[in-house]
Short mmCIF file of C-alpha atoms in Angstrom, two decimals:
data_model
loop_
_atom_site.label_atom_id
_atom_site.label_comp_id
_atom_site.label_asym_id
_atom_site.label_seq_id
_atom_site.Cartn_x
_atom_site.Cartn_y
_atom_site.Cartn_z
CA UNK A 1 3.41 -22.63 1.13
CA UNK A 2 2.95 -19.22 3.73
CA UNK A 3 0.93 -18.65 6.51
CA UNK A 4 -2.77 -18.44 6.49
CA UNK A 5 -4.21 -16.00 8.53
CA UNK A 6 -7.57 -16.05 9.73
CA UNK A 7 -10.03 -14.15 7.77
CA UNK A 8 -11.64 -10.59 9.88
CA UNK A 9 -14.21 -8.85 8.98
CA UNK A 10 -13.66 -5.98 6.01
CA UNK A 11 -11.58 -3.33 6.26
CA UNK A 12 -8.07 -4.42 7.24
CA UNK A 13 -5.86 -2.22 4.72
CA UNK A 14 -6.60 1.20 5.88
CA UNK A 15 -8.71 0.89 8.39
CA UNK A 16 -10.40 -1.57 11.10
CA UNK A 17 -13.90 -1.31 12.08
CA UNK A 18 -13.52 -0.23 15.27
CA UNK A 19 -11.80 2.48 13.96
CA UNK A 20 -13.97 4.38 11.82
CA UNK A 21 -15.30 5.83 14.56
CA UNK A 22 -12.32 7.65 15.83
CA UNK A 23 -11.09 8.97 11.86
CA UNK A 24 -14.84 10.40 11.74
CA UNK A 25 -14.88 12.25 14.81
CA UNK A 26 -11.68 13.88 13.75
CA UNK A 27 -12.17 14.89 10.49
CA UNK A 28 -13.05 18.12 11.81
CA UNK A 29 -9.45 18.95 12.48
CA UNK A 30 -6.40 20.39 11.32
CA UNK A 31 -4.42 18.39 9.15
CA UNK A 32 -7.55 15.78 9.00
CA UNK A 33 -9.64 18.23 7.22
CA UNK A 34 -6.94 19.72 5.21
CA UNK A 35 -6.63 15.59 4.11
CA UNK A 36 -10.36 14.77 3.90
CA UNK A 37 -10.42 17.64 1.04
CA UNK A 38 -7.99 16.13 -1.10
CA UNK A 39 -9.50 12.74 -0.60
CA UNK A 40 -12.73 14.13 -1.74
CA UNK A 41 -10.77 16.17 -5.01
CA UNK A 42 -9.86 13.09 -5.89
CA UNK A 43 -12.67 11.14 -5.55
CA UNK A 44 -14.33 13.77 -7.92
CA UNK A 45 -12.37 13.57 -11.03
CA UNK A 46 -13.81 11.77 -13.50
CA UNK A 47 -12.52 8.53 -15.42
CA UNK A 48 -12.56 6.74 -18.17
CA UNK A 49 -11.92 3.04 -16.72
CA UNK A 50 -12.32 1.07 -20.03
CA UNK A 51 -8.94 3.23 -20.57
CA UNK A 52 -6.27 0.76 -19.78
CA UNK A 53 -2.87 2.13 -20.34
CA UNK A 54 -0.90 3.21 -17.57
CA UNK A 55 -1.91 6.91 -16.33
CA UNK A 56 -5.54 6.32 -17.06
CA UNK A 57 -5.77 3.02 -15.09
CA UNK A 58 -3.71 4.82 -12.06
CA UNK A 59 -6.00 7.45 -12.32
CA UNK A 60 -8.73 4.98 -12.49
CA UNK A 61 -7.84 3.38 -9.45
CA UNK A 62 -6.91 6.92 -7.05
CA UNK A 63 -10.19 7.87 -7.66
CA UNK A 64 -12.14 4.66 -6.97
CA UNK A 65 -9.93 4.55 -3.65
CA UNK A 66 -10.87 8.01 -2.51
CA UNK A 67 -14.74 7.24 -3.68
CA UNK A 68 -14.17 4.23 -1.87
CA UNK A 69 -13.32 6.19 1.49
CA UNK A 70 -15.30 8.25 1.28
CA UNK A 71 -18.21 6.35 1.15
CA UNK A 72 -16.76 4.01 3.57
CA UNK A 73 -16.74 6.71 6.61
CA UNK A 74 -19.89 8.42 5.22
CA UNK A 75 -17.79 11.49 5.77
CA UNK A 76 -17.11 14.84 3.23
CA UNK A 77 -15.38 18.08 3.44
CA UNK A 78 -18.16 20.32 4.59
CA UNK A 79 -17.37 24.27 4.86
CA UNK A 80 -15.19 25.85 7.33
CA UNK A 81 -13.82 22.63 7.33
CA UNK A 82 -15.68 21.30 9.39
CA UNK A 83 -16.50 17.59 8.52
CA UNK A 84 -20.24 16.06 7.46
CA UNK A 85 -22.47 12.84 5.94
CA UNK A 86 -23.62 12.89 2.62
CA UNK A 87 -26.61 15.01 2.57
CA UNK A 88 -28.63 10.83 2.19
CA UNK A 89 -28.23 7.77 1.16
CA UNK A 90 -28.80 8.58 -2.73
CA UNK A 91 -26.21 10.51 -3.18
CA UNK A 92 -23.86 8.75 -0.91
CA UNK A 93 -24.31 5.01 -2.84
CA UNK A 94 -23.90 7.18 -6.06
CA UNK A 95 -20.33 8.02 -4.42
CA UNK A 96 -19.75 3.89 -3.44
CA UNK A 97 -21.74 2.53 -6.40
CA UNK A 98 -18.70 5.24 -8.38
CA UNK A 99 -15.99 3.66 -7.12
CA UNK A 100 -17.99 -0.40 -7.89
CA UNK A 101 -18.40 0.31 -11.42
CA UNK A 102 -14.55 1.54 -11.77
CA UNK A 103 -12.96 -2.36 -9.97
CA UNK A 104 -15.83 -3.76 -12.06
CA UNK A 105 -14.03 -2.70 -15.03
CA UNK A 106 -10.52 -2.71 -13.88
CA UNK A 107 -7.18 -3.87 -15.90
CA UNK A 108 -7.51 -7.73 -14.12
CA UNK A 109 -3.57 -8.77 -16.25
CA UNK A 110 0.35 -7.46 -14.82
CA UNK A 111 2.26 -5.37 -17.18
CA UNK A 112 5.89 -6.87 -15.98
CA UNK A 113 5.81 -8.93 -19.15
CA UNK A 114 8.57 -9.71 -21.28
CA UNK A 115 12.25 -7.99 -21.45
CA UNK A 116 10.82 -5.10 -19.64
CA UNK A 117 9.12 -7.04 -16.69
CA UNK A 118 11.46 -5.53 -14.49
CA UNK A 119 10.52 -2.37 -14.93
CA UNK A 120 6.93 -2.62 -15.63
CA UNK A 121 5.97 -3.89 -12.52
CA UNK A 122 6.12 -0.69 -10.29
CA UNK A 123 3.08 0.00 -12.22
CA UNK A 124 1.09 -3.02 -12.01
CA UNK A 125 1.91 -2.93 -8.07
CA UNK A 126 1.11 0.56 -7.51
CA UNK A 127 -2.72 -0.69 -9.68
CA UNK A 128 -3.09 -3.78 -7.16
CA UNK A 129 -2.42 -2.46 -4.33
CA UNK A 130 -5.65 0.71 -5.49
CA UNK A 131 -7.85 -1.52 -6.24
CA UNK A 132 -6.90 -4.09 -2.69
CA UNK A 133 -8.03 -1.51 -0.39
CA UNK A 134 -11.48 -0.15 -3.29
CA UNK A 135 -12.43 -4.08 -2.88
CA UNK A 136 -11.67 -3.52 0.73
CA UNK A 137 -12.95 -0.58 2.02
CA UNK A 138 -17.03 -1.18 -0.39
CA UNK A 139 -16.92 -4.98 1.30
CA UNK A 140 -17.01 -3.68 4.95
CA UNK A 141 -19.04 -0.48 4.18
CA UNK A 142 -22.73 -1.01 5.92
CA UNK A 143 -23.90 -0.31 2.04
CA UNK A 144 -23.97 -3.33 -0.05
CA UNK A 145 -23.20 -1.64 -3.27
CA UNK A 146 -21.10 -4.76 -4.61
CA UNK A 147 -24.19 -7.11 -4.57
CA UNK A 148 -24.31 -10.86 -5.73
CA UNK A 149 -22.63 -11.13 -9.13
CA UNK A 150 -20.88 -7.67 -8.88
CA UNK A 151 -19.36 -9.12 -5.40
CA UNK A 152 -18.14 -12.08 -7.08
CA UNK A 153 -17.09 -10.08 -10.44
CA UNK A 154 -14.95 -7.58 -8.20
CA UNK A 155 -13.27 -9.76 -6.21
CA UNK A 156 -12.03 -12.32 -9.65
CA UNK A 157 -11.22 -9.36 -10.77
CA UNK A 158 -8.38 -8.66 -7.81
CA UNK A 159 -7.57 -12.63 -7.89
CA UNK A 160 -6.65 -12.61 -11.95
CA UNK A 161 -4.83 -9.26 -11.83
CA UNK A 162 -2.86 -10.55 -8.69
CA UNK A 163 -2.53 -14.16 -9.73
CA UNK A 164 -0.70 -13.93 -12.86
CA UNK A 165 1.43 -10.51 -11.24
CA UNK A 166 2.42 -13.82 -8.98
CA UNK A 167 3.30 -15.85 -11.26
CA UNK A 168 5.76 -13.13 -13.14
CA UNK A 169 8.08 -14.03 -10.19
CA UNK A 170 7.67 -17.69 -10.70
CA UNK A 171 7.58 -18.26 -14.15
CA UNK A 172 10.80 -18.68 -16.30
CA UNK A 173 11.89 -16.21 -18.03
CA UNK A 174 10.93 -13.54 -15.87
CA UNK A 175 12.30 -14.34 -11.78
CA UNK A 176 15.46 -14.31 -13.38
CA UNK A 177 15.44 -10.68 -13.71
CA UNK A 178 12.40 -9.71 -11.15
CA UNK A 179 13.46 -11.73 -8.37
CA UNK A 180 17.39 -10.88 -8.54
CA UNK A 181 17.21 -7.34 -9.76
CA UNK A 182 16.83 -5.48 -6.16
CA UNK A 183 15.57 -2.25 -5.46
CA UNK A 184 12.09 -0.04 -5.00
CA UNK A 185 10.19 -2.18 -7.51
CA UNK A 186 10.39 -5.47 -5.92
CA UNK A 187 9.54 -3.44 -2.87
CA UNK A 188 6.60 -2.05 -4.72
CA UNK A 189 5.54 -5.70 -6.07
CA UNK A 190 5.79 -7.01 -2.63
CA UNK A 191 3.95 -4.98 -1.04
CA UNK A 192 1.03 -4.43 -3.43
CA UNK A 193 0.81 -8.49 -3.78
CA UNK A 194 0.50 -8.47 0.16
CA UNK A 195 -2.18 -6.24 0.50
CA UNK A 196 -3.97 -7.80 -2.25
CA UNK A 197 -3.13 -11.01 -0.53
CA UNK A 198 -4.86 -9.64 3.00
CA UNK A 199 -7.95 -8.31 1.24
CA UNK A 200 -9.06 -11.86 -0.01
CA UNK A 201 -8.19 -13.38 2.70
CA UNK A 202 -11.33 -15.94 2.99
CA UNK A 203 -12.98 -14.33 -0.05
CA UNK A 204 -14.08 -16.59 -2.63
CA UNK A 205 -12.35 -17.23 -6.19
CA UNK A 206 -12.02 -18.74 -8.82
CA UNK A 207 -8.57 -20.31 -9.60
CA UNK A 208 -7.78 -20.04 -13.41
CA UNK A 209 -4.86 -22.55 -12.39
CA UNK A 210 -4.20 -24.68 -10.00
CA UNK A 211 -0.27 -24.21 -9.12
CA UNK A 212 -1.07 -22.69 -7.00
CA UNK A 213 -0.88 -18.87 -8.33
CA UNK A 214 -4.33 -17.98 -7.14
CA UNK A 215 -2.81 -18.52 -2.90
CA UNK A 216 -3.07 -15.30 -1.47
CA UNK A 217 -0.99 -17.20 1.53
CA UNK A 218 1.04 -17.27 -1.72
CA UNK A 219 0.84 -13.80 -1.75
CA UNK A 220 1.58 -12.54 2.40
CA UNK A 221 4.97 -15.30 2.28
CA UNK A 222 6.41 -13.58 -1.21
CA UNK A 223 5.56 -9.98 0.69
CA UNK A 224 6.48 -10.47 3.38
CA UNK A 225 10.18 -12.20 1.88
CA UNK A 226 10.79 -9.51 0.03
CA UNK A 227 9.93 -6.99 1.75
CA UNK A 228 12.66 -7.56 5.12
CA UNK A 229 15.01 -8.96 2.33
CA UNK A 230 14.70 -5.41 0.59
CA UNK A 231 13.38 -2.65 2.20
CA UNK A 232 14.97 -4.15 5.59
CA UNK A 233 18.34 -6.30 4.96
CA UNK A 234 19.86 -5.77 1.44
CA UNK A 235 18.58 -1.11 0.90
CA UNK A 236 19.16 -0.31 4.09
CA UNK A 237 23.58 0.29 5.51
CA UNK A 238 24.66 0.38 9.00
CA UNK A 239 23.44 3.88 9.44
CA UNK A 240 19.87 3.01 8.36
CA UNK A 241 19.65 4.99 4.86
CA UNK A 242 18.10 3.67 1.58
CA UNK A 243 20.90 2.58 -0.53
CA UNK A 244 19.05 4.61 -3.45
CA UNK A 245 18.39 7.58 -2.00
CA UNK A 246 15.76 9.99 -0.33
CA UNK A 247 13.44 9.52 -3.38
CA UNK A 248 13.57 6.02 -3.93
CA UNK A 249 13.07 5.88 -0.59
CA UNK A 250 9.45 7.68 -0.89
CA UNK A 251 8.85 6.41 -4.09
CA UNK A 252 8.34 2.62 -2.32
CA UNK A 253 6.99 4.31 0.16
CA UNK A 254 4.24 4.87 -0.93
CA UNK A 255 3.25 1.04 -1.54
CA UNK A 256 4.80 -0.26 1.40
CA UNK A 257 4.18 1.89 4.33
CA UNK A 258 0.26 0.88 3.02
CA UNK A 259 1.25 -2.73 3.86
CA UNK A 260 3.82 -2.11 6.78
CA UNK A 261 0.46 -0.61 8.55
CA UNK A 262 -1.91 -3.17 7.35
CA UNK A 263 -0.35 -6.50 8.53
CA UNK A 264 0.77 -4.00 11.61
CA UNK A 265 -3.17 -3.31 12.06
CA UNK A 266 -4.36 -6.75 11.11
CA UNK A 267 -2.24 -8.76 12.06
CA UNK A 268 -1.93 -7.38 15.78
CA UNK A 269 2.05 -6.51 14.86
CA UNK A 270 2.81 -10.13 14.50
CA UNK A 271 5.60 -11.60 13.81
CA UNK A 272 6.12 -14.02 10.70
CA UNK A 273 7.47 -16.67 9.68
CA UNK A 274 10.25 -17.14 6.48
CA UNK A 275 11.78 -20.15 5.48
CA UNK A 276 14.50 -19.20 2.59
CA UNK A 277 15.50 -23.29 3.11
CA UNK A 278 16.59 -24.59 -0.94
CA UNK A 279 13.47 -26.36 -0.94
CA UNK A 280 11.18 -23.70 0.43
CA UNK A 281 13.23 -21.35 -1.98
CA UNK A 282 14.57 -22.42 -4.76
CA UNK A 283 16.15 -19.96 -6.99
CA UNK A 284 17.39 -17.38 -3.86
CA UNK A 285 21.09 -18.26 -3.59
CA UNK A 286 21.82 -15.37 -2.96
CA UNK A 287 20.32 -14.66 0.16
CA UNK A 288 20.32 -16.12 3.75
CA UNK A 289 19.69 -19.82 4.13
CA UNK A 290 17.43 -21.51 6.58
CA UNK A 291 14.23 -19.69 8.62
CA UNK A 292 14.22 -16.40 10.82
CA UNK A 293 11.16 -15.24 12.09
CA UNK A 294 10.83 -11.25 11.12
CA UNK A 295 9.30 -9.90 13.48
CA UNK A 296 6.73 -6.41 12.53
CA UNK A 297 7.99 -4.44 10.30
CA UNK A 298 5.73 -1.28 10.92
CA UNK A 299 7.22 -0.70 14.72
CA UNK A 300 10.70 -1.96 13.65
CA UNK A 301 13.19 -0.04 15.34
CA UNK A 302 14.88 0.09 11.82
CA UNK A 303 11.47 1.61 9.87
CA UNK A 304 11.94 4.59 12.81
CA UNK A 305 15.68 4.97 12.05
CA UNK A 306 15.62 5.70 8.43
CA UNK A 307 12.45 7.80 7.96
CA UNK A 308 14.87 9.90 10.91
CA UNK A 309 17.17 9.82 8.39
CA UNK A 310 15.08 10.80 5.11
CA UNK A 311 14.43 13.99 7.59
CA UNK A 312 18.49 14.67 8.39
CA UNK A 313 18.60 15.47 4.60
CA UNK A 314 15.96 16.95 4.18
CA UNK A 315 16.47 20.33 3.10
CA UNK A 316 14.40 23.99 4.46
CA UNK A 317 12.01 24.13 1.97
CA UNK A 318 10.95 20.62 3.04
CA UNK A 319 11.72 19.11 -0.05
CA UNK A 320 14.45 15.69 -0.44
CA UNK A 321 17.83 16.04 -2.04
CA UNK A 322 18.44 14.52 -5.51
CA UNK A 323 20.18 11.37 -5.92
CA UNK A 324 21.35 9.80 -9.05
CA UNK A 325 18.64 9.69 -10.97
CA UNK A 326 15.27 10.65 -9.01
CA UNK A 327 13.96 14.17 -9.82
CA UNK A 328 14.89 16.41 -6.79
CA UNK A 329 11.96 19.20 -5.30
CA UNK A 330 10.37 15.36 -3.34
CA UNK A 331 8.87 15.34 -0.38
CA UNK A 332 7.83 12.76 2.08
CA UNK A 333 4.89 11.98 4.44
CA UNK A 334 6.09 12.25 7.52
CA UNK A 335 3.01 12.36 9.31
CA UNK A 336 2.32 8.11 8.78
CA UNK A 337 4.84 7.56 11.95
CA UNK A 338 3.26 10.74 14.12
CA UNK A 339 2.07 7.33 16.68
CA UNK A 340 2.26 7.48 20.25
CA UNK A 341 5.44 4.53 21.16
CA UNK A 342 7.45 6.21 18.56
CA UNK A 343 10.27 8.00 19.92
CA UNK A 344 10.80 10.37 17.37
CA UNK A 345 7.19 11.53 16.38
CA UNK A 346 7.86 14.41 17.25
CA UNK A 347 10.47 15.30 15.59
CA UNK A 348 9.23 13.43 12.19
CA UNK A 349 5.19 15.81 12.79
CA UNK A 350 7.85 18.86 13.11
CA UNK A 351 8.97 17.21 9.34
CA UNK A 352 5.29 16.59 8.56
CA UNK A 353 4.11 20.86 8.71
CA UNK A 354 7.79 21.29 7.76
CA UNK A 355 7.23 19.53 4.34
CA UNK A 356 3.38 21.57 3.88
CA UNK A 357 1.59 18.36 5.13
CA UNK A 358 2.81 16.08 1.39
CA UNK A 359 0.80 13.68 1.50
CA UNK A 360 0.69 13.40 -2.76
CA UNK A 361 1.72 10.24 -5.05
CA UNK A 362 1.03 7.60 -7.72
CA UNK A 363 -0.46 5.75 -4.25
CA UNK A 364 -1.76 8.77 -3.02
CA UNK A 365 -1.10 8.78 0.66
CA UNK A 366 -3.62 11.19 2.50
CA UNK A 367 -6.26 7.74 3.38
CA UNK A 368 -2.91 6.77 4.96
CA UNK A 369 -2.35 9.60 7.02
CA UNK A 370 -5.93 10.31 8.28
CA UNK A 371 -5.03 6.63 10.30
CA UNK A 372 -2.22 7.02 11.10
CA UNK A 373 -1.05 10.22 12.06
CA UNK A 374 -2.33 11.11 15.59
CA UNK A 375 -2.60 14.11 16.50
CA UNK A 376 -2.18 13.51 20.68
CA UNK A 377 0.87 13.20 19.79
CA UNK A 378 3.08 16.79 20.44
CA UNK A 379 5.30 18.67 18.09
#
């Protein structure tokens, strides 16, 4: 099961090594300078990495990813909005070691256990996403802050968390609810497992079990199945609206967009073949059978149209309307799809400005926006 990708150099998720200079070169311009200042503010936070309660872990993981990105880019916000390198190697290393310290102390077990596992999975999804990005950036840096056994331990930590989380979708009785209830939870969980799969592709780690749960190719296959089934098929209606409403589309998107971009960037917009035949997916009777090819979803028309649906619903103050049990006042990071070749990109640029260049969320979108937003696209 699963299509194995040829491992390439790190990083792979937020950006590729060849894109580092491009990102560095535009950090002096607005809104990149604003995003950089937000990343720096997050990286400057002090966390207790041994506190494994939900909120503390997510705060720690956000801080670690922000620190890892600054370390990888070798950039800090300076006076007048001008980005500058770290003052010296010692200061830069300290930033990288902060991320590494948090990563080495991360919680390595899934929260998606017991009767409420199908609800608690969102927490593990967000943690896994943030830790995958953190490790990916640290492994790709030109300064080593994970030497020898520390690298092995960090890789093992991420593998343990991903394998345990994947097992929650494969083991009885969890899979009865975890698979059957299709909503933003499943999208987030699948996307996070996909990011872990890309990060750990080609890395060496110990498998706690020999039943396949420690196989990144299986995680990737699971990610592609569920992201395609949930986001494109079941949750998207004929007018490209989201069945759960704008708030949950935005909430699911904080993980979904990270994975769709990473696959598009890392795999070169490749398609992916999924197989729903009973032999390959025996528990999926409620969905299609047989095999079909999923085109690159980042550049798929349905994604652009669904974000366009959000623009049409956006209120004059840049917020999204309340729907169902979702709280009012949410915003969407429209800037992620402001790219050449996206027909609605000028509209999305306008919408992102109207929303105050929002980038916040349980998984902060400022790191993604620093890479995906292209200010060469006019409003």
